[in-house]
Amino acid sequence: MSPPLADRICLVAGASRGVGRGIARALGEAGATVIVTGRSSQAGAITDGRRETIEDAAHEVGAAGGRGHPYRCDHTSEREVDTLVSWALRRFGRIDVAVSSVWGGNEGHDGERFADGSAWGDPFWRRPVARFGHLMETGPYAALLLARAVAPAMVSARRGLLAFVSFSTEEGYLGDIHYDLATAGLNRLALACGEELRGHGVTALALTPGRVRTERAADAGLDATESPLFAGRALAALAADPDAARHAGRNLHAADLARLYGFTDIDGSQPERFRP
């Protein structure tokens, strides 16, 4: 049998590291062609001194069984996002799945404090507001730029999946005012896009990972419950589901999707929902 996504063209924004990289790899496992985008490239600049690049991530897609294509893009630039999507449509003819995993919220963090001197969870009246603007730019704004660029082609084709990596706020405050507001914005964006695209054959939704063992988390020695591949397999399962439209506008937990679709993490486990 052919892999479930062997005929799909996917674009994963923010895939040089973290959850985005896990999603790209999982789509590759399912046989997809994956355009891997981000700012960190072997051929140019890297972000925050990190060693991971889009070329490495694209290679992982190929090693997993798919076809990876790196493309350097600053997803806070409308011009660069529009150029990326135009290139993808010329090269592949369509985009079946688009994922925004762009997030600059951890840039400049030394393990204890951010560059502005604040720490996670400091009271809002002691927090400089400039960092909040950065989170909104690298979260909801970047996601909206991608959605706006890919939606016309998906609407024309009357098919497509548009997903935003976020974190659910349904159970209450997330413990940090900047993070809470930015993720709430992503969740409302998923709701709004889900409503506006529903009648055009396109499904938009948000995806909540758990406590992920990203490269940053591993370097800092932080405890984690799941690998980036777990959320990736959740997204791949949604992309392969012919009835994914029933999830439109919702924020879905990777742990819940594991039980719905039957996939596991890289170690064979099915981690429980992470509750901060």
Coordinates of N, CA, C and O in Angstrom, one line a residue, residues 61-173:
V61 N 13.2 14.7 6.6 CA 12.0 14.3 5.9 C 12.3 13.2 4.9 O 11.5 12.2 4.8
G62 N 13.4 13.4 4.2 CA 13.7 12.4 3.2 C 14.1 11.1 3.8 O 13.7 10.0 3.3
A63 N 14.8 11.1 4.9 CA 15.2 9.9 5.6 C 14.0 9.2 6.2 O 14.1 7.9 6.3
A64 N 13.0 9.9 6.5 CA 11.8 9.3 7.1 C 10.9 8.6 6.0 O 10.0 7.9 6.3
G65 N 11.1 9.0 4.7 CA 10.4 8.4 3.6 C 9.7 9.3 2.7 O 9.0 8.9 1.8
G66 N 9.8 10.6 3.0 CA 9.1 11.6 2.2 C 10.1 12.4 1.3 O 11.2 11.8 1.0
R67 N 9.8 13.5 0.8 CA 10.6 14.3 0.0 C 10.7 15.7 0.6 O 9.6 16.4 0.6
G68 N 11.8 16.1 1.1 CA 12.0 17.4 1.8 C 12.6 18.5 0.9 O 13.6 18.2 0.2
H69 N 12.1 19.7 0.9 CA 12.5 20.8 0.1 C 12.7 22.0 1.1 O 11.7 22.6 1.5
P70 N 14.0 22.4 1.4 CA 14.2 23.6 2.2 C 13.9 24.9 1.5 O 14.2 25.0 0.3
Y71 N 13.4 25.9 2.2 CA 13.2 27.2 1.6 C 13.3 28.2 2.8 O 12.5 28.2 3.7
R72 N 14.3 29.1 2.7 CA 14.5 30.1 3.7 C 13.4 31.2 3.6 O 13.2 31.8 2.5
C73 N 12.8 31.5 4.7 CA 11.7 32.5 4.7 C 11.6 33.1 6.1 O 11.6 32.4 7.1
D74 N 11.5 34.4 6.2 CA 11.1 35.1 7.4 C 9.6 35.2 7.4 O 9.1 36.0 6.6
H75 N 8.9 34.5 8.3 CA 7.5 34.5 8.2 C 6.8 35.7 8.9 O 5.6 35.7 8.9
T76 N 7.6 36.6 9.3 CA 7.0 37.9 9.7 C 7.0 38.9 8.6 O 6.6 40.1 8.8
S77 N 7.5 38.5 7.4 CA 7.6 39.4 6.3 C 6.5 39.0 5.3 O 6.5 37.9 4.7
E78 N 5.5 39.9 5.0 CA 4.4 39.5 4.1 C 5.0 39.3 2.7 O 4.6 38.3 2.0
R79 N 6.0 40.0 2.3 CA 6.6 39.9 1.0 C 7.2 38.5 0.8 O 7.1 37.8 -0.2
E80 N 8.0 38.1 1.9 CA 8.7 36.8 1.8 C 7.7 35.6 1.8 O 7.9 34.6 1.1
V81 N 6.6 35.8 2.6 CA 5.7 34.7 2.7 C 4.9 34.6 1.3 O 4.7 33.4 0.8
D82 N 4.5 35.7 0.8 CA 3.9 35.6 -0.5 C 4.8 35.0 -1.6 O 4.3 34.3 -2.5
T83 N 6.1 35.4 -1.6 CA 7.0 34.9 -2.5 C 7.2 33.3 -2.4 O 7.3 32.6 -3.3
L84 N 7.3 32.9 -1.1 CA 7.3 31.5 -0.8 C 6.2 30.7 -1.4 O 6.3 29.7 -2.1
V85 N 5.0 31.2 -1.1 CA 3.8 30.5 -1.6 C 3.7 30.5 -3.1 O 3.3 29.5 -3.7
S86 N 4.0 31.6 -3.7 CA 4.0 31.7 -5.2 C 5.0 30.6 -5.8 O 4.7 29.9 -6.7
W87 N 6.2 30.5 -5.1 CA 7.2 29.5 -5.6 C 6.7 28.1 -5.4 O 6.8 27.3 -6.4
A88 N 6.0 27.8 -4.3 CA 5.5 26.5 -4.1 C 4.4 26.1 -5.1 O 4.4 25.0 -5.6
L89 N 3.6 27.1 -5.4 CA 2.5 26.8 -6.4 C 3.0 26.6 -7.8 O 2.6 25.8 -8.5
R90 N 4.1 27.4 -8.1 CA 4.7 27.2 -9.4 C 5.4 25.8 -9.5 O 5.4 25.1 -10.5
R91 N 6.1 25.5 -8.4 CA 6.9 24.2 -8.4 C 6.0 23.0 -8.3 O 6.3 22.0 -9.0
F92 N 5.0 23.0 -7.5 CA 4.2 21.8 -7.2 C 2.8 21.8 -7.6 O 2.1 20.8 -7.6
G93 N 2.3 23.0 -8.0 CA 0.9 23.1 -8.5 C -0.2 23.3 -7.5 O -1.2 23.8 -7.8
R94 N 0.1 23.0 -6.2 CA -0.9 23.1 -5.2 C -0.2 23.0 -3.8 O 0.9 22.6 -3.7
I95 N -1.0 23.3 -2.8 CA -0.5 23.1 -1.4 C -1.7 22.5 -0.7 O -2.8 23.1 -0.6
D96 N -1.5 21.2 -0.3 CA -2.6 20.5 0.3 C -2.7 20.7 1.9 O -3.8 20.7 2.4
V97 N -1.6 20.9 2.5 CA -1.5 21.1 3.9 C -0.5 22.2 4.2 O 0.6 22.2 3.7
A98 N -0.9 23.2 5.0 CA -0.1 24.3 5.5 C -0.1 24.3 7.0 O -1.2 24.4 7.6
V99 N 1.1 24.4 7.6 CA 1.2 24.4 9.0 C 2.0 25.6 9.5 O 3.1 25.8 9.0
S100 N 1.5 26.4 10.4 CA 2.4 27.4 11.0 C 2.8 27.0 12.4 O 2.0 26.9 13.3
S101 N 4.1 26.7 12.5 CA 4.7 26.4 13.8 C 5.8 27.5 14.1 O 6.7 27.2 14.8
V102 N 5.6 28.7 13.6 CA 6.5 29.8 13.8 C 6.3 30.3 15.2 O 5.1 30.5 15.7
W103 N 7.4 30.5 15.9 CA 7.3 30.9 17.3 C 8.6 31.5 17.8 O 9.6 30.7 17.8
G104 N 8.7 32.7 18.1 CA 9.9 33.3 18.5 C 9.9 33.6 20.0 O 10.8 34.4 20.5
G105 N 9.0 33.0 20.7 CA 8.9 33.3 22.1 C 10.0 33.0 23.0 O 10.2 33.6 24.1
N106 N 10.9 32.0 22.6 CA 12.0 31.6 23.5 C 13.3 32.2 23.0 O 14.3 31.9 23.7
E107 N 13.3 33.0 22.0 CA 14.5 33.6 21.6 C 15.1 34.6 22.6 O 14.3 35.4 23.2
G108 N 16.4 34.5 22.9 CA 17.0 35.4 23.8 C 16.9 34.9 25.3 O 17.4 35.6 26.2
H109 N 16.3 33.7 25.5 CA 16.2 33.2 26.9 C 17.5 32.4 27.2 O 17.9 31.5 26.4
D110 N 18.0 32.6 28.4 CA 19.3 32.0 28.8 C 19.1 30.8 29.7 O 20.0 30.2 30.3
G111 N 17.8 30.4 29.8 CA 17.5 29.3 30.7 C 16.8 29.8 32.0 O 16.1 29.0 32.6
E112 N 17.0 31.0 32.3 CA 16.4 31.6 33.5 C 15.6 32.9 33.1 O 14.5 33.1 33.6
R113 N 16.2 33.8 32.3 CA 15.6 35.1 32.0 C 15.7 35.4 30.5 O 16.5 34.9 29.8
F114 N 14.8 36.3 30.1 CA 14.8 36.8 28.7 C 15.7 37.9 28.6 O 16.2 38.4 29.6
A115 N 16.0 38.4 27.4 CA 17.0 39.4 27.2 C 16.6 40.7 27.9 O 17.4 41.6 28.2
D116 N 15.2 40.9 28.1 CA 14.8 42.2 28.8 C 14.9 42.1 30.3 O 14.5 43.0 31.0
G117 N 15.4 41.0 30.8 CA 15.6 40.8 32.3 C 14.4 40.2 33.0 O 14.5 39.8 34.1
S118 N 13.3 40.0 32.3 CA 12.1 39.3 32.9 C 12.2 37.8 32.8 O 13.0 37.3 32.1
A119 N 11.4 37.2 33.7 CA 11.4 35.7 33.7 C 10.0 35.3 33.5 O 9.0 36.0 33.6
W120 N 9.8 34.0 33.1 CA 8.5 33.5 32.8 C 7.7 33.6 34.1 O 8.1 33.3 35.2
G121 N 6.5 34.1 33.9 CA 5.5 34.2 35.0 C 5.7 35.4 35.9 O 4.9 35.6 36.9
D122 N 6.6 36.3 35.6 CA 6.7 37.6 36.4 C 5.3 38.3 36.3 O 4.7 38.3 35.2
P123 N 4.9 39.0 37.3 CA 3.6 39.7 37.3 C 3.6 40.7 36.1 O 4.7 41.3 35.8
F124 N 2.5 40.9 35.5 CA 2.4 41.7 34.3 C 2.8 43.1 34.5 O 3.4 43.8 33.6
W125 N 2.7 43.7 35.7 CA 3.1 45.1 35.9 C 4.6 45.2 36.0 O 5.1 46.3 36.1
R126 N 5.3 44.1 36.0 CA 6.8 44.2 36.1 C 7.4 43.7 34.7 O 8.6 43.5 34.7
R127 N 6.5 43.5 33.8 CA 7.0 43.0 32.5 C 7.1 44.1 31.4 O 6.2 44.8 31.2
P128 N 8.3 44.3 30.8 CA 8.4 45.2 29.6 C 7.4 44.7 28.5 O 7.3 43.5 28.3
V129 N 6.8 45.6 27.8 CA 5.8 45.2 26.9 C 6.4 44.9 25.5 O 5.7 44.3 24.6
A130 N 7.6 45.2 25.2 CA 8.2 45.0 23.9 C 8.2 43.6 23.5 O 7.9 43.2 22.4
R131 N 8.4 42.7 24.5 CA 8.5 41.3 24.2 C 7.1 40.7 23.8 O 7.0 39.8 23.0
F132 N 6.1 41.3 24.3 CA 4.7 40.9 23.9 C 4.5 41.2 22.5 O 3.9 40.3 21.7
G133 N 5.0 42.3 22.0 CA 4.8 42.6 20.6 C 5.6 41.6 19.7 O 5.1 41.2 18.6
H134 N 6.7 41.1 20.2 CA 7.5 40.1 19.5 C 6.8 38.8 19.4 O 6.7 38.2 18.4
L135 N 6.1 38.4 20.5 CA 5.4 37.2 20.5 C 4.2 37.2 19.6 O 3.9 36.3 18.9
M136 N 3.5 38.4 19.6 CA 2.4 38.5 18.7 C 2.8 38.5 17.2 O 2.1 37.9 16.3
E137 N 4.0 39.0 16.9 CA 4.5 39.1 15.6 C 4.9 37.7 15.1 O 4.6 37.3 14.0
T138 N 5.6 36.9 16.0 CA 6.1 35.6 15.6 C 5.1 34.5 15.9 O 5.4 33.3 15.7
G139 N 3.9 34.9 16.4 CA 2.8 33.9 16.6 C 1.6 34.2 15.7 O 1.6 33.7 14.6
P140 N 0.6 34.9 16.2 CA -0.6 35.1 15.4 C -0.4 35.8 14.1 O -1.0 35.5 13.1
Y141 N 0.5 36.8 14.1 CA 0.7 37.6 12.9 C 1.3 36.7 11.8 O 0.9 36.7 10.6
A142 N 2.4 36.0 12.2 CA 3.0 35.1 11.2 C 2.1 34.0 10.7 O 2.0 33.7 9.5
A143 N 1.2 33.5 11.6 CA 0.2 32.5 11.2 C -0.8 33.1 10.2 O -1.2 32.4 9.2
L144 N -1.2 34.3 10.5 CA -2.2 34.9 9.6 C -1.6 35.2 8.2 O -2.3 35.1 7.2
L145 N -0.3 35.6 8.2 CA 0.3 35.9 6.9 C 0.3 34.6 6.0 O 0.0 34.6 4.8
L146 N 0.6 33.5 6.7 CA 0.7 32.2 6.0 C -0.7 31.8 5.5 O -1.0 31.4 4.3
A147 N -1.7 31.9 6.4 CA -3.1 31.6 6.1 C -3.6 32.4 4.9 O -4.2 31.9 4.0
R148 N -3.3 33.7 4.9 CA -3.8 34.6 3.9 C -3.2 34.2 2.6 O -3.8 34.4 1.5
A149 N -1.9 33.8 2.6 CA -1.2 33.5 1.3 C -1.7 32.2 0.7 O -1.7 32.1 -0.5
V150 N -1.9 31.2 1.5 CA -2.3 29.8 1.0 C -3.8 29.7 0.7 O -4.2 28.8 -0.1
A151 N -4.6 30.5 1.4 CA -6.1 30.2 1.3 C -6.6 30.4 -0.1 O -7.4 29.5 -0.5
P152 N -6.2 31.3 -0.9 CA -6.8 31.4 -2.2 C -6.6 30.1 -3.1 O -7.6 29.7 -3.7
A153 N -5.4 29.5 -3.0 CA -5.2 28.3 -3.8 C -6.1 27.2 -3.2 O -6.6 26.3 -4.0
M154 N -6.2 27.1 -1.9 CA -6.9 26.0 -1.3 C -8.4 26.2 -1.6 O -9.1 25.2 -1.9
V155 N -8.9 27.4 -1.5 CA -10.3 27.7 -1.8 C -10.6 27.4 -3.2 O -11.7 26.8 -3.6
S156 N -9.7 27.7 -4.1 CA -9.9 27.4 -5.6 C -10.0 25.9 -5.8 O -10.8 25.4 -6.6
A157 N -9.1 25.1 -5.1 CA -9.1 23.7 -5.2 C -10.2 23.0 -4.4 O -10.5 21.8 -4.6
R158 N -10.9 23.8 -3.5 CA -11.9 23.3 -2.6 C -11.4 22.1 -1.8 O -12.1 21.1 -1.5
R159 N -10.2 22.2 -1.3 CA -9.6 21.2 -0.4 C -8.4 21.8 0.3 O -7.8 22.8 -0.2
G160 N -8.1 21.3 1.4 CA -6.9 21.7 2.1 C -7.0 21.7 3.6 O -8.1 21.7 4.2
L161 N -5.9 21.6 4.3 CA -5.8 21.6 5.8 C -4.9 22.7 6.2 O -3.7 22.7 5.7
L162 N -5.3 23.6 7.0 CA -4.5 24.7 7.5 C -4.5 24.6 9.0 O -5.5 24.5 9.7
A163 N -3.3 24.4 9.6 CA -3.1 24.2 11.0 C -2.2 25.2 11.7 O -1.1 25.5 11.1
F164 N -2.5 25.6 12.9 CA -1.7 26.5 13.7 C -1.2 25.8 15.0 O -2.1 25.3 15.7
V165 N 0.1 25.7 15.2 CA 0.6 25.1 16.4 C 0.4 26.1 17.5 O 0.9 27.3 17.4
S166 N -0.3 25.8 18.6 CA -0.6 26.7 19.6 C -0.6 26.0 21.0 O 0.1 25.0 21.2
F167 N -1.4 26.5 21.9 CA -1.6 25.8 23.2 C -3.0 26.2 23.7 O -3.4 27.4 23.7
S168 N -3.8 25.2 24.1 CA -5.1 25.4 24.5 C -5.2 26.3 25.7 O -4.5 26.1 26.7
T169 N -6.1 27.3 25.7 CA -6.4 28.1 26.9 C -7.7 27.7 27.6 O -8.2 28.4 28.4
E170 N -8.3 26.6 27.1 CA -9.7 26.3 27.6 C -9.7 25.9 29.1 O -10.7 26.1 29.7
E171 N -8.6 25.5 29.6 CA -8.6 25.1 31.0 C -8.1 26.2 32.0 O -7.9 26.0 33.2
G172 N -7.9 27.4 31.4 CA -7.5 28.5 32.3 C -6.2 29.2 31.9 O -5.7 28.9 30.8
Y173 N -5.8 30.0 32.7 CA -4.6 30.9 32.5 C -3.3 30.0 32.4 O -3.1 29.1 33.2

